[in-house]
Coordinates of N, CA and C in Angstrom, one line a residue:
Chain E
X1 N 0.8 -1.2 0.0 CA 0.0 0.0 0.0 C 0.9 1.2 0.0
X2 N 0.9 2.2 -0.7 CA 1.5 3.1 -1.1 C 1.3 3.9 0.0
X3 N 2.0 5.0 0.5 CA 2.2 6.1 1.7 C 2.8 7.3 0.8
X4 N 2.2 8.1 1.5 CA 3.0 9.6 0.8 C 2.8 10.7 1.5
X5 N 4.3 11.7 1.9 CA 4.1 12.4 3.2 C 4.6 13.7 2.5
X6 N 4.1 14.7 2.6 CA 4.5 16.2 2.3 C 5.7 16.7 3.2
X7 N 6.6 17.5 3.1 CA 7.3 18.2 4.0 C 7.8 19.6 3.1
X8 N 7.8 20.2 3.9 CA 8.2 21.5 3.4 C 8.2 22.6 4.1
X9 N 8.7 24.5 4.0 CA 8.6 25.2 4.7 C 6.7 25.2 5.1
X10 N 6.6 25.9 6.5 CA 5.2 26.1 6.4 C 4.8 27.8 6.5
X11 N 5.9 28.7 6.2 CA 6.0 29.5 6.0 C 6.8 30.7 4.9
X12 N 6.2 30.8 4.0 CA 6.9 31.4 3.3 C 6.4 33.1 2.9
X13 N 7.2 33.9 2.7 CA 7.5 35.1 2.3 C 6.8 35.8 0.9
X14 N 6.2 36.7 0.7 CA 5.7 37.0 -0.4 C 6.6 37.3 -1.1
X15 N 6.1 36.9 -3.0 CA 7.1 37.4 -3.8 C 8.2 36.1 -3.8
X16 N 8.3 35.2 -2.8 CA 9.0 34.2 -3.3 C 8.4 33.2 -3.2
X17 N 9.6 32.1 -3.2 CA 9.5 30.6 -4.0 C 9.1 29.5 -2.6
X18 N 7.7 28.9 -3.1 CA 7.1 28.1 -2.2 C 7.5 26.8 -3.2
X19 N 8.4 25.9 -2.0 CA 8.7 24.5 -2.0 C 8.5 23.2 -1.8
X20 N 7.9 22.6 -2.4 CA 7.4 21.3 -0.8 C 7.5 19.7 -2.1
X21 N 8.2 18.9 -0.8 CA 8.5 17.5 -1.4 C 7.6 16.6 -0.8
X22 N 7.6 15.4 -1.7 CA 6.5 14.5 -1.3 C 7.3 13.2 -1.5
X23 N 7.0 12.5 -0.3 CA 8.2 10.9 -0.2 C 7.2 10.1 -0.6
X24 N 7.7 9.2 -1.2 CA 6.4 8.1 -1.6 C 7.1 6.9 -1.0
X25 N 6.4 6.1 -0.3 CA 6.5 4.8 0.2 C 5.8 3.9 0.0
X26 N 6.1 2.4 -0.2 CA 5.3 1.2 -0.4 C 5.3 1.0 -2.2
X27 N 5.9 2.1 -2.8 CA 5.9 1.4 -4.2 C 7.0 2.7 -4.8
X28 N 7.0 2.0 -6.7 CA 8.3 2.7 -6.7 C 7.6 4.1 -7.8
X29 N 8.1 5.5 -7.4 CA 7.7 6.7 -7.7 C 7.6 6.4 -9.5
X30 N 8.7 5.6 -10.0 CA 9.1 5.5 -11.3 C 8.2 4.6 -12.1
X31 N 7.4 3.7 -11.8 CA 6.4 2.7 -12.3 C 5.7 3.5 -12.9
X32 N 5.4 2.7 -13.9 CA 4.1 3.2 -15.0 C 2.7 3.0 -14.7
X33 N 2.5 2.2 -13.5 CA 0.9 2.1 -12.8 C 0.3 3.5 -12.1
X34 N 1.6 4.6 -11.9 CA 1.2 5.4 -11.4 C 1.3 6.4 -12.0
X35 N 0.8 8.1 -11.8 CA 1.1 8.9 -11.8 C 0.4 10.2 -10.7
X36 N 0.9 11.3 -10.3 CA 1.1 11.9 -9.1 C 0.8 13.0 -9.6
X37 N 0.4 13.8 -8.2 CA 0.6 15.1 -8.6 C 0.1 15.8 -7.3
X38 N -0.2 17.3 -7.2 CA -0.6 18.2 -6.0 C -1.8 18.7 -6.2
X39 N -2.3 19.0 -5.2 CA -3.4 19.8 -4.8 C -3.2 20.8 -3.3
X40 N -4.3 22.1 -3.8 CA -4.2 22.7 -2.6 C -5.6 22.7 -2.4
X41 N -5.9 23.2 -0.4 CA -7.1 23.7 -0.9 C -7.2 24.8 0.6
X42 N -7.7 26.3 -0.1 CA -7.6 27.5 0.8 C -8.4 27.2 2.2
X43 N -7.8 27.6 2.9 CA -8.9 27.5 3.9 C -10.2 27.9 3.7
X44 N -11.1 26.8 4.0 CA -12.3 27.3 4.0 C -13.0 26.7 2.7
X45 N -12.1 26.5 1.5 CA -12.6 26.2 0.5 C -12.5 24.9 -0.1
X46 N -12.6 24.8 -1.3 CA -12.5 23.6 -2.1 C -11.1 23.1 -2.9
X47 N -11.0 22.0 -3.1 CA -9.8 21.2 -4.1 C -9.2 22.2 -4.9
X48 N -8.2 22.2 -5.2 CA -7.4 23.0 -6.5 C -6.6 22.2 -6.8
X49 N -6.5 21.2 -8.0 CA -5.4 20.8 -8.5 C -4.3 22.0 -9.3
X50 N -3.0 21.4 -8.8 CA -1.9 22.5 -9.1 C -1.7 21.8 -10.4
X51 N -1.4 20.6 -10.6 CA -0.4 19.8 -11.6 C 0.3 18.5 -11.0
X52 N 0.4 17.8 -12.2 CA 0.6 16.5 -12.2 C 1.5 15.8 -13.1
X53 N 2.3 14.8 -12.6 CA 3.7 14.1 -13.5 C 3.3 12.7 -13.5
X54 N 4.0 12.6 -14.8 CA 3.8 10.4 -15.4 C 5.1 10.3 -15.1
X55 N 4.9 9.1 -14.8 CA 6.3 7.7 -15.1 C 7.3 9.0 -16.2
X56 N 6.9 8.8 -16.8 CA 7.5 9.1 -18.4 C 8.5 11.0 -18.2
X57 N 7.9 11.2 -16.8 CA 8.3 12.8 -17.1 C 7.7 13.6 -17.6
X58 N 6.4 13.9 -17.8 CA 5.6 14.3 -18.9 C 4.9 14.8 -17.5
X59 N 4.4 17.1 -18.0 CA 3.8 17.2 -16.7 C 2.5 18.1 -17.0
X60 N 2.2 18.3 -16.6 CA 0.8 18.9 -17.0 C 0.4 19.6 -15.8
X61 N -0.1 21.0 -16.4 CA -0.6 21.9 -14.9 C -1.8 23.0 -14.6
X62 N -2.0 23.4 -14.2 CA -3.5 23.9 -14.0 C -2.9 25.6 -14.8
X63 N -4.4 25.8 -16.0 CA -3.8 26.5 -16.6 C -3.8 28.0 -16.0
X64 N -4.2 28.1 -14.9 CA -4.3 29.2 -13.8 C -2.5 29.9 -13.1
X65 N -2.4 28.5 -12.9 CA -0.7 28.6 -12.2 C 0.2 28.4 -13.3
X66 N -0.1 28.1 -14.5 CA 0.9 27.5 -14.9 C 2.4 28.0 -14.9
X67 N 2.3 29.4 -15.2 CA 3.5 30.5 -15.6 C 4.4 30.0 -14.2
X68 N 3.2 29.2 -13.0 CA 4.7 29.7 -11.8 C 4.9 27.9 -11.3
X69 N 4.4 27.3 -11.7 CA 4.6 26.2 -11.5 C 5.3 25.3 -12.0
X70 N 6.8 24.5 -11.3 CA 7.5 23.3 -11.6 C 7.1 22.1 -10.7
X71 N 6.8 20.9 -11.3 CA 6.6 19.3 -10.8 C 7.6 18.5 -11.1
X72 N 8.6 18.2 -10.4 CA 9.6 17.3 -10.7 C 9.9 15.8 -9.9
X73 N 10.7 15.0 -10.4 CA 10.7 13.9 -9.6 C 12.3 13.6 -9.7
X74 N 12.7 12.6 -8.3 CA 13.9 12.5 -8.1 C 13.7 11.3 -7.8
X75 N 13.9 10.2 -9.0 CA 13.4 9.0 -9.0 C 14.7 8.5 -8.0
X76 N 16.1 8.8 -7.4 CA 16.9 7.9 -6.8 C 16.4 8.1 -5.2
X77 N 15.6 9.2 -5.1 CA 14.5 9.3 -3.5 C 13.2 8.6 -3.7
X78 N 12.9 8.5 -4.4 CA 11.5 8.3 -4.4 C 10.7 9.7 -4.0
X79 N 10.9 10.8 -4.4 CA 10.1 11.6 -4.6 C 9.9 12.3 -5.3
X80 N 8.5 13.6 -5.5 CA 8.6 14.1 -6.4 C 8.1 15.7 -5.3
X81 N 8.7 16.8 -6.5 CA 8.5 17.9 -5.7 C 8.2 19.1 -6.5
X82 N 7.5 20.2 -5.1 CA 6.4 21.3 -6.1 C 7.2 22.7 -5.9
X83 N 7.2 23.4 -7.3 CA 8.0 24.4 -6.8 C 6.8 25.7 -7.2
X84 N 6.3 26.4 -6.8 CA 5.3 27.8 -7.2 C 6.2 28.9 -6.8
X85 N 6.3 29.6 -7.5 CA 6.8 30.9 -7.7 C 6.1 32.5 -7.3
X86 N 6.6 33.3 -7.2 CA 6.2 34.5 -6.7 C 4.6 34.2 -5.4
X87 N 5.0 34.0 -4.8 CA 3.4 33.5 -4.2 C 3.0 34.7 -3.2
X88 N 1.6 35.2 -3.5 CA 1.2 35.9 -2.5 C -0.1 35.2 -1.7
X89 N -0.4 36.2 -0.5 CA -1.6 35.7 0.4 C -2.3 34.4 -0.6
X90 N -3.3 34.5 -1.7 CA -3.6 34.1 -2.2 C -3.2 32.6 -2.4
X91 N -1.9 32.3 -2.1 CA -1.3 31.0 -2.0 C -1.7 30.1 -0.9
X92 N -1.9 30.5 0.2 CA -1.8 30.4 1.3 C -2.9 29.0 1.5
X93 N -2.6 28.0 1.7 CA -3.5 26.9 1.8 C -2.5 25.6 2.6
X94 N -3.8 24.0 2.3 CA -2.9 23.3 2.6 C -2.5 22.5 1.7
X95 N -1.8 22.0 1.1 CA -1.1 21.4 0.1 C -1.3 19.7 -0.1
X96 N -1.7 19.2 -0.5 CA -1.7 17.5 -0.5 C -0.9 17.3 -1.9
X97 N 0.0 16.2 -1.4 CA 0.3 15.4 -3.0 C -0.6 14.0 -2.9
X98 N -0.5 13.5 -4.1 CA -1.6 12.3 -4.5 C -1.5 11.5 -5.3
X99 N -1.8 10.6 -5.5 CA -1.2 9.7 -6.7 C -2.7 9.0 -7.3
X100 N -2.4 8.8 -8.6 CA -3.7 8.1 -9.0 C -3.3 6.5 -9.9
X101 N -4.1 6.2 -10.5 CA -5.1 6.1 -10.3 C -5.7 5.5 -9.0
X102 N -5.0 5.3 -8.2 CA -6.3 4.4 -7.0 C -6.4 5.3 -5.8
X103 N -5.6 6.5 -6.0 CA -6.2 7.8 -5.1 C -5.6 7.6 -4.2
X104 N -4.4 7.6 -3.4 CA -3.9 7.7 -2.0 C -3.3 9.2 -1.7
X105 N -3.9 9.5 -0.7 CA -3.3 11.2 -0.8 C -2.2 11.5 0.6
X106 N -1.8 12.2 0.7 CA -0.6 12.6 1.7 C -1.4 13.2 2.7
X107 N -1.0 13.7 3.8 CA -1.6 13.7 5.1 C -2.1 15.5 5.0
X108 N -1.2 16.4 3.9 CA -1.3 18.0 3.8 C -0.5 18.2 4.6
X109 N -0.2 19.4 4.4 CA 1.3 20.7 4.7 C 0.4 22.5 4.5
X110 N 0.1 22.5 5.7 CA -0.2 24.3 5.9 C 0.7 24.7 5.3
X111 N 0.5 25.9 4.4 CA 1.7 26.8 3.8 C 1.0 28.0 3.8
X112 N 1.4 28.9 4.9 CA 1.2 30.1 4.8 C 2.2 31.2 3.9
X113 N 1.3 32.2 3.3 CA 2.6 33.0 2.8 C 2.1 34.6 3.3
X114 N 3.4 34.8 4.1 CA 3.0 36.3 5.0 C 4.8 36.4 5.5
X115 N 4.7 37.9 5.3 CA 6.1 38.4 5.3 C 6.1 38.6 6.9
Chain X
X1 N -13.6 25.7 -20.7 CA -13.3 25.1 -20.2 C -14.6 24.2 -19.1
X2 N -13.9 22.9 -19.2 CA -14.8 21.5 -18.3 C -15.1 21.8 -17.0
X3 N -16.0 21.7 -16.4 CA -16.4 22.0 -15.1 C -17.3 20.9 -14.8
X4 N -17.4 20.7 -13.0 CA -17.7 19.4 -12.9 C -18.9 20.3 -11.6
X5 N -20.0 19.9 -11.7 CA -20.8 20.9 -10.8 C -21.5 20.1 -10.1
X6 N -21.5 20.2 -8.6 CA -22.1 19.4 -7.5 C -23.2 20.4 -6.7
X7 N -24.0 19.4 -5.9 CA -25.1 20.4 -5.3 C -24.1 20.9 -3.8
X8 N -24.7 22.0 -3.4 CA -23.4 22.7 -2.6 C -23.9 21.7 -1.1
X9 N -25.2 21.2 -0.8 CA -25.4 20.4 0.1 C -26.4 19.6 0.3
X10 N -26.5 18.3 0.9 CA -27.3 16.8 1.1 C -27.7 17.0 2.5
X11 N -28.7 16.5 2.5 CA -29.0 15.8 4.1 C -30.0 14.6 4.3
X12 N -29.3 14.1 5.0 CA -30.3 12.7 5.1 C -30.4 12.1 6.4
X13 N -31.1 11.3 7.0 CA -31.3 10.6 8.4 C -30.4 9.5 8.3
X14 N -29.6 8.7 9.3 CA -29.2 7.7 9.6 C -30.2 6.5 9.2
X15 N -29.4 5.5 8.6 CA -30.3 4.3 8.0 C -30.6 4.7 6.4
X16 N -30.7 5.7 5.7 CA -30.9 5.7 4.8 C -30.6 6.0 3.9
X17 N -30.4 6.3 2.6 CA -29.9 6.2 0.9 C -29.5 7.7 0.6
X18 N -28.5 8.6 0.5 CA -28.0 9.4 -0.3 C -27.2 9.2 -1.5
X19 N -28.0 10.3 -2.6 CA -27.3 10.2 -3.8 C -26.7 11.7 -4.3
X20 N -25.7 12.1 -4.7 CA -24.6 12.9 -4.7 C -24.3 12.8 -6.1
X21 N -24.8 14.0 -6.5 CA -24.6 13.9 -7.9 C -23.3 14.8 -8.7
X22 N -22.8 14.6 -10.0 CA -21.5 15.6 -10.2 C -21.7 15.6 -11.8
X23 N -22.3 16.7 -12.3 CA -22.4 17.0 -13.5 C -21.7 18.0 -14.1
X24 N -21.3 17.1 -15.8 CA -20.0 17.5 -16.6 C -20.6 18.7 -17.4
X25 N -19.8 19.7 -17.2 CA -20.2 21.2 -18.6 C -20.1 20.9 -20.0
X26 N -20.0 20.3 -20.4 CA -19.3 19.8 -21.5 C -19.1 18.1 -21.9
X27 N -19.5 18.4 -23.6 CA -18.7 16.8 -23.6 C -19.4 15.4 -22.8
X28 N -18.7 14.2 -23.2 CA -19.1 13.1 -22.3 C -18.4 13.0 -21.0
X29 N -18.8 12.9 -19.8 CA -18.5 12.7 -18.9 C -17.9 11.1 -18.7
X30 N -18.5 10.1 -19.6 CA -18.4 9.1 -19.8 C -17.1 8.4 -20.2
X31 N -16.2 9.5 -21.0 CA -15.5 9.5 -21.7 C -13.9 10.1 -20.9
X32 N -14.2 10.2 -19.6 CA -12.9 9.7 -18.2 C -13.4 9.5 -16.9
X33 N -12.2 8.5 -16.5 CA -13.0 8.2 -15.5 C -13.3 9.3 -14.6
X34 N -14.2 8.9 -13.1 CA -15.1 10.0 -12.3 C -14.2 9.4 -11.0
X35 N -13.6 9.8 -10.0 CA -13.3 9.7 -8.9 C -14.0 10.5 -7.6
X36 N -14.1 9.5 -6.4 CA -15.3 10.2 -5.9 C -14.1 10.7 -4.2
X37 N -13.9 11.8 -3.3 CA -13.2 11.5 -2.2 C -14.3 12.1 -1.3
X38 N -14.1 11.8 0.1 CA -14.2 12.1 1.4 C -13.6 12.7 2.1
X39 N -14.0 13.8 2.8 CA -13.1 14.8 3.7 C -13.7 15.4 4.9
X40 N -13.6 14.4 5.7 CA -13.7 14.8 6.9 C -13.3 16.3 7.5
X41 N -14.0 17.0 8.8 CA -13.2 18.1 9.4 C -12.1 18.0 9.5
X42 N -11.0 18.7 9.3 CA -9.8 19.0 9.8 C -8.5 18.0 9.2
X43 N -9.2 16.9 8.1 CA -8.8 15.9 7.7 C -8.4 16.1 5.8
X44 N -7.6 15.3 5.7 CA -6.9 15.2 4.0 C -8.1 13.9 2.9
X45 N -8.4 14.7 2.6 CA -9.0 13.5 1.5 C -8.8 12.3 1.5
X46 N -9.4 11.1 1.5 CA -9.6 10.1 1.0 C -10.6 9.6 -0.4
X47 N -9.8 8.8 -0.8 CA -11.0 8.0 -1.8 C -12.2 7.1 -1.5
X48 N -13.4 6.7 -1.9 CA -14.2 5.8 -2.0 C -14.4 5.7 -3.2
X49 N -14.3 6.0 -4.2 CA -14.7 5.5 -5.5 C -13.6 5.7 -6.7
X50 N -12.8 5.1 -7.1 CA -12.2 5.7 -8.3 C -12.6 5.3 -9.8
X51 N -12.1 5.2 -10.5 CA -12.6 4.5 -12.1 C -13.5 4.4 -11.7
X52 N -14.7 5.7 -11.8 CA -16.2 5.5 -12.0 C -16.7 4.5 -10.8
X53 N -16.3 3.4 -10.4 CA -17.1 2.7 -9.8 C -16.8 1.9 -9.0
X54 N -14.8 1.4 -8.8 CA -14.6 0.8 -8.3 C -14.1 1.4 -6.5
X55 N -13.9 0.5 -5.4 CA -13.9 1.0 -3.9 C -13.0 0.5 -3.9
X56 N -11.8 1.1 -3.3 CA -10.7 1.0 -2.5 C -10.9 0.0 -1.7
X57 N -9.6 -0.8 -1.0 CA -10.0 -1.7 0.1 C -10.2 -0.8 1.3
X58 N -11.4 -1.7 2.0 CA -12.1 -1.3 3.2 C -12.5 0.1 3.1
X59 N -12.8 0.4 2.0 CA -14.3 1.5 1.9 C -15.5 0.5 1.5
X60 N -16.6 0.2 2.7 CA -17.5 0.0 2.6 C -18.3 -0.6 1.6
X61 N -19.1 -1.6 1.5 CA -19.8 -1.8 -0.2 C -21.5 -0.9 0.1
X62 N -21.3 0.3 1.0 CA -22.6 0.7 1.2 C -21.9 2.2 0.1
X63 N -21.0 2.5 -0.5 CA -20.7 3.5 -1.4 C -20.6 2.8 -2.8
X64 N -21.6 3.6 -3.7 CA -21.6 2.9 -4.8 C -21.1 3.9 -5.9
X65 N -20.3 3.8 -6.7 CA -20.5 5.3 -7.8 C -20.9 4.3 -9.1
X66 N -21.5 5.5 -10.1 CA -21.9 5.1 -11.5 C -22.2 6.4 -12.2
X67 N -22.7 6.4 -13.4 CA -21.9 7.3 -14.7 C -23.3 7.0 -15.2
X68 N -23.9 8.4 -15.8 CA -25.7 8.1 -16.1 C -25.2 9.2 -17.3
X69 N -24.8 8.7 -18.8 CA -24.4 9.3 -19.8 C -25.9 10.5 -20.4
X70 N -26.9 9.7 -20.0 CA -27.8 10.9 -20.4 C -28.1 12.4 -19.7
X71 N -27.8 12.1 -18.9 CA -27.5 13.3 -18.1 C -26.1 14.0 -17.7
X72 N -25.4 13.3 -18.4 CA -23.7 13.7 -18.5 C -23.4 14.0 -17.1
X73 N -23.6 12.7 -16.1 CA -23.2 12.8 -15.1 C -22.9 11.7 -14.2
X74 N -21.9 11.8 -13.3 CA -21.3 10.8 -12.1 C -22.5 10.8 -11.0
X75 N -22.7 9.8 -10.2 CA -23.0 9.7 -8.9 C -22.4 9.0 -8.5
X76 N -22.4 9.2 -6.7 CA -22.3 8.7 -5.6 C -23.6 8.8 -4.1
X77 N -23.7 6.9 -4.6 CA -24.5 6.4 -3.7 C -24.1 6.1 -2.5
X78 N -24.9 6.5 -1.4 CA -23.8 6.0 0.1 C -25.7 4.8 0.7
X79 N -25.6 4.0 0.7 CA -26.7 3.4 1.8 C -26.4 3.0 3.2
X80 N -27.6 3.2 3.5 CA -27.5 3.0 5.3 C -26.7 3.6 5.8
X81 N -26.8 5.1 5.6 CA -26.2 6.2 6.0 C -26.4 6.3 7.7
X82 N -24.6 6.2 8.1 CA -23.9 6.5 9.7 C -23.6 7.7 9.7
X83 N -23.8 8.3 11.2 CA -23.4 9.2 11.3 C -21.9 9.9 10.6
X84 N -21.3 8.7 11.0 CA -19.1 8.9 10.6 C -19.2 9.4 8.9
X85 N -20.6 9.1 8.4 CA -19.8 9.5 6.6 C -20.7 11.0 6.5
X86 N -20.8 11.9 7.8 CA -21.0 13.4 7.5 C -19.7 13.8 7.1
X87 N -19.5 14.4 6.0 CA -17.9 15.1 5.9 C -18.5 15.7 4.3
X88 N -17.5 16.2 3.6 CA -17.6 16.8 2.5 C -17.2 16.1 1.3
X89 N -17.8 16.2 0.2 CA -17.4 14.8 -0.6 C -17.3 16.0 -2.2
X90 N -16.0 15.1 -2.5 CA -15.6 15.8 -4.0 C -15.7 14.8 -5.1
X91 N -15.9 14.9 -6.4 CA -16.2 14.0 -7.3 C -14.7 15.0 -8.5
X92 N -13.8 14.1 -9.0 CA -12.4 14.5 -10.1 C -12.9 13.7 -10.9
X93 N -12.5 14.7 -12.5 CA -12.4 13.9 -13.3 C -11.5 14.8 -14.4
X94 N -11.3 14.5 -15.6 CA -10.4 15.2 -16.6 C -10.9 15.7 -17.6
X95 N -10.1 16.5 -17.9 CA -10.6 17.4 -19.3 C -9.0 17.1 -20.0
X96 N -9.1 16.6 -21.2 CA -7.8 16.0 -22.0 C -6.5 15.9 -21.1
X97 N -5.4 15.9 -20.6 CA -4.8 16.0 -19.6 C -4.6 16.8 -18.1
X98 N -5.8 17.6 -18.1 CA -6.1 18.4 -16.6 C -6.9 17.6 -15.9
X99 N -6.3 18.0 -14.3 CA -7.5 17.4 -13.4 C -8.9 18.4 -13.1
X100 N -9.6 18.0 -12.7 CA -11.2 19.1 -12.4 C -11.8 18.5 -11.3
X101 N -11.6 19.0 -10.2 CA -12.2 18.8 -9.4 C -13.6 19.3 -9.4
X102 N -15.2 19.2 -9.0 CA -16.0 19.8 -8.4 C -16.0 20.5 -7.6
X103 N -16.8 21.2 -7.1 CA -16.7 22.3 -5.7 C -17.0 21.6 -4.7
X104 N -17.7 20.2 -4.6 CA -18.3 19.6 -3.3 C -19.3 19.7 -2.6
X105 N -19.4 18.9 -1.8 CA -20.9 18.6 -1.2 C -20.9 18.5 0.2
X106 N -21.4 19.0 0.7 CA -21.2 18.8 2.4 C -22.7 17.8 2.7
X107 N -22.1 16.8 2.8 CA -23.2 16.0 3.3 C -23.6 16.1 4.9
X108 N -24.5 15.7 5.2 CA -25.2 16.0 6.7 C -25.9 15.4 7.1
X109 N -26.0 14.3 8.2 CA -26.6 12.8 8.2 C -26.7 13.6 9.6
X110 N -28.5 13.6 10.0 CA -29.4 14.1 11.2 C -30.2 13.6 11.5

C-alpha cells in the first residue's frame, strides 16, 4: 500500500519561492501504474489541482498557475516535488500530493505566505 | 473550459440512501473516468470510489459510484447512512490532460 508524506517550509514570504517534497512509500515513484501530482485547498474552500507528472516525465498543470509552476521527480529518493513561484496571500493553503489512479493522498502541509 | 458541478449540500437521516450527484459542462462525462473523495473536518482526502465505480480496500460496499451518460453525469451512492460519513465529498475527473475537481458537497446525516 503506497504512503506519501509532504514536508516542506510552512512559512513562506511574499514574492517568493514556495517548495514542498513529497516521499512516496510502499511502491516505486518510477512505475508506469502510477502517476502523481498536487493539490491545494484555501482554507475554507474547495480542491485545486496544481499539476501532475507520469512515469514518463511528462507534466501537466493547472492553466491558472501554470507560468509559476514546476513538478519534478527524483526517482533515486522516491520523490517528487512542487515548486510555485512568486506566491502571495492568495497562495496560502494546505497542500496535498496524490497519486492516481487508486487515489492515496498525503496527510497536507499548511503553507502560509505572509512576510 | 470542463467543469464538474455538485449540489453545494445533502442531508439525510441515519439508515438511509444518499445520492450525490457531479455533472460535466461539457462533452461526455463518460469518456474519463469519475473519482469520488471524502473529507472529513480537519482531515486530508480520502477516496471511496475511483474508475467511476470501483472502492478501495475497506471502503465500505454501502458507497456505490456510477456514470448516467444521459444526463452527462457521475454519482455517488452511500446506503445505510452513519453518522461517521458526515464530511464533504468531492467527485475529479479530466478534461484532456487536466485534473477538475468539483466544488463539493457537504453531506449531513441528522
Amino acid at each position: 500500500q503506497l504512503q506519501l508524506q509532504e514536508s516542506g517550509p510552512g512559512l513562506v514570504k511574499p514574492s517568493e519561492t514556495l517548495s514542498l517534497t513529497c516521499t512516496v512509500s510502499g511502491g516505486s515513484i518510477s512505475s508506469s501504474s502510477y502517476y502523481w501530482g498536487w493539490i491545494r485547498q484555501p482554507p475554507g474552500k474547495g480542491l485545486e489541482w496544481i499539476g501532475s507528472i507520469y512515469y514518463s516525465g511528462s507534466t501537466y498543470y493547472n492553466p491558472s498557475l501554470k507560468s509559476r509552476v514546476t513538478i519534478s521527480v527524483d526517482t533515486s529518493k522516491n520523490q517528487f516535488s512542487l515548486k510555485l513561484s512568486s506566491v502571495t496571500a492568495a497562495d496560502t493553503a494546505v497542500y496535498y500530493c496524490a497519486e492516481w489512479p487508486s487515489g492515496y493522498w498525503g496527510q497536507g502541509t499548511l503553507v502560509t505566505v505572509s512576510s | 473550459n470542463f467543469m464538474l458541478t455538485q449540489p453545494h449540500s445533502v442531508s439525510e437521516s441515519p439508515g438511509k440512501t444518499v445520492t450525490i450527484s457531479c455533472t460535466g459542462s461539457s462533452g461526455s462525462i463518460a469518456s474519463n473516468y469519475v473519482q469520488w473523495y471524502q473529507q472529513r473536518p480537519g482531515s486530508a482526502p480520502t477516496t471511496v470510489i475511483y474508475e467511476d465505480n470501483q472502492r478501495p480496500s475497506g471502503v465500505p460496499d454501502r458507497f456505490s459510484g456510477s456514470i448516467d451518460s444521459s444526463s452527462n453525469s457521475a454519482s455517488l451512492t452511500i446506503s445505510g447512512l452513519k453518522t461517521e460519513d458526515e464530511a464533504d465529498y468531492y467527485c475529479q475527473s479530466y478534461d484532456s490532460s487536466t485534473v477538475v475537481f468539483g466544488g463539493g458537497t457537504k453531506l449531513t446525516v441528522l
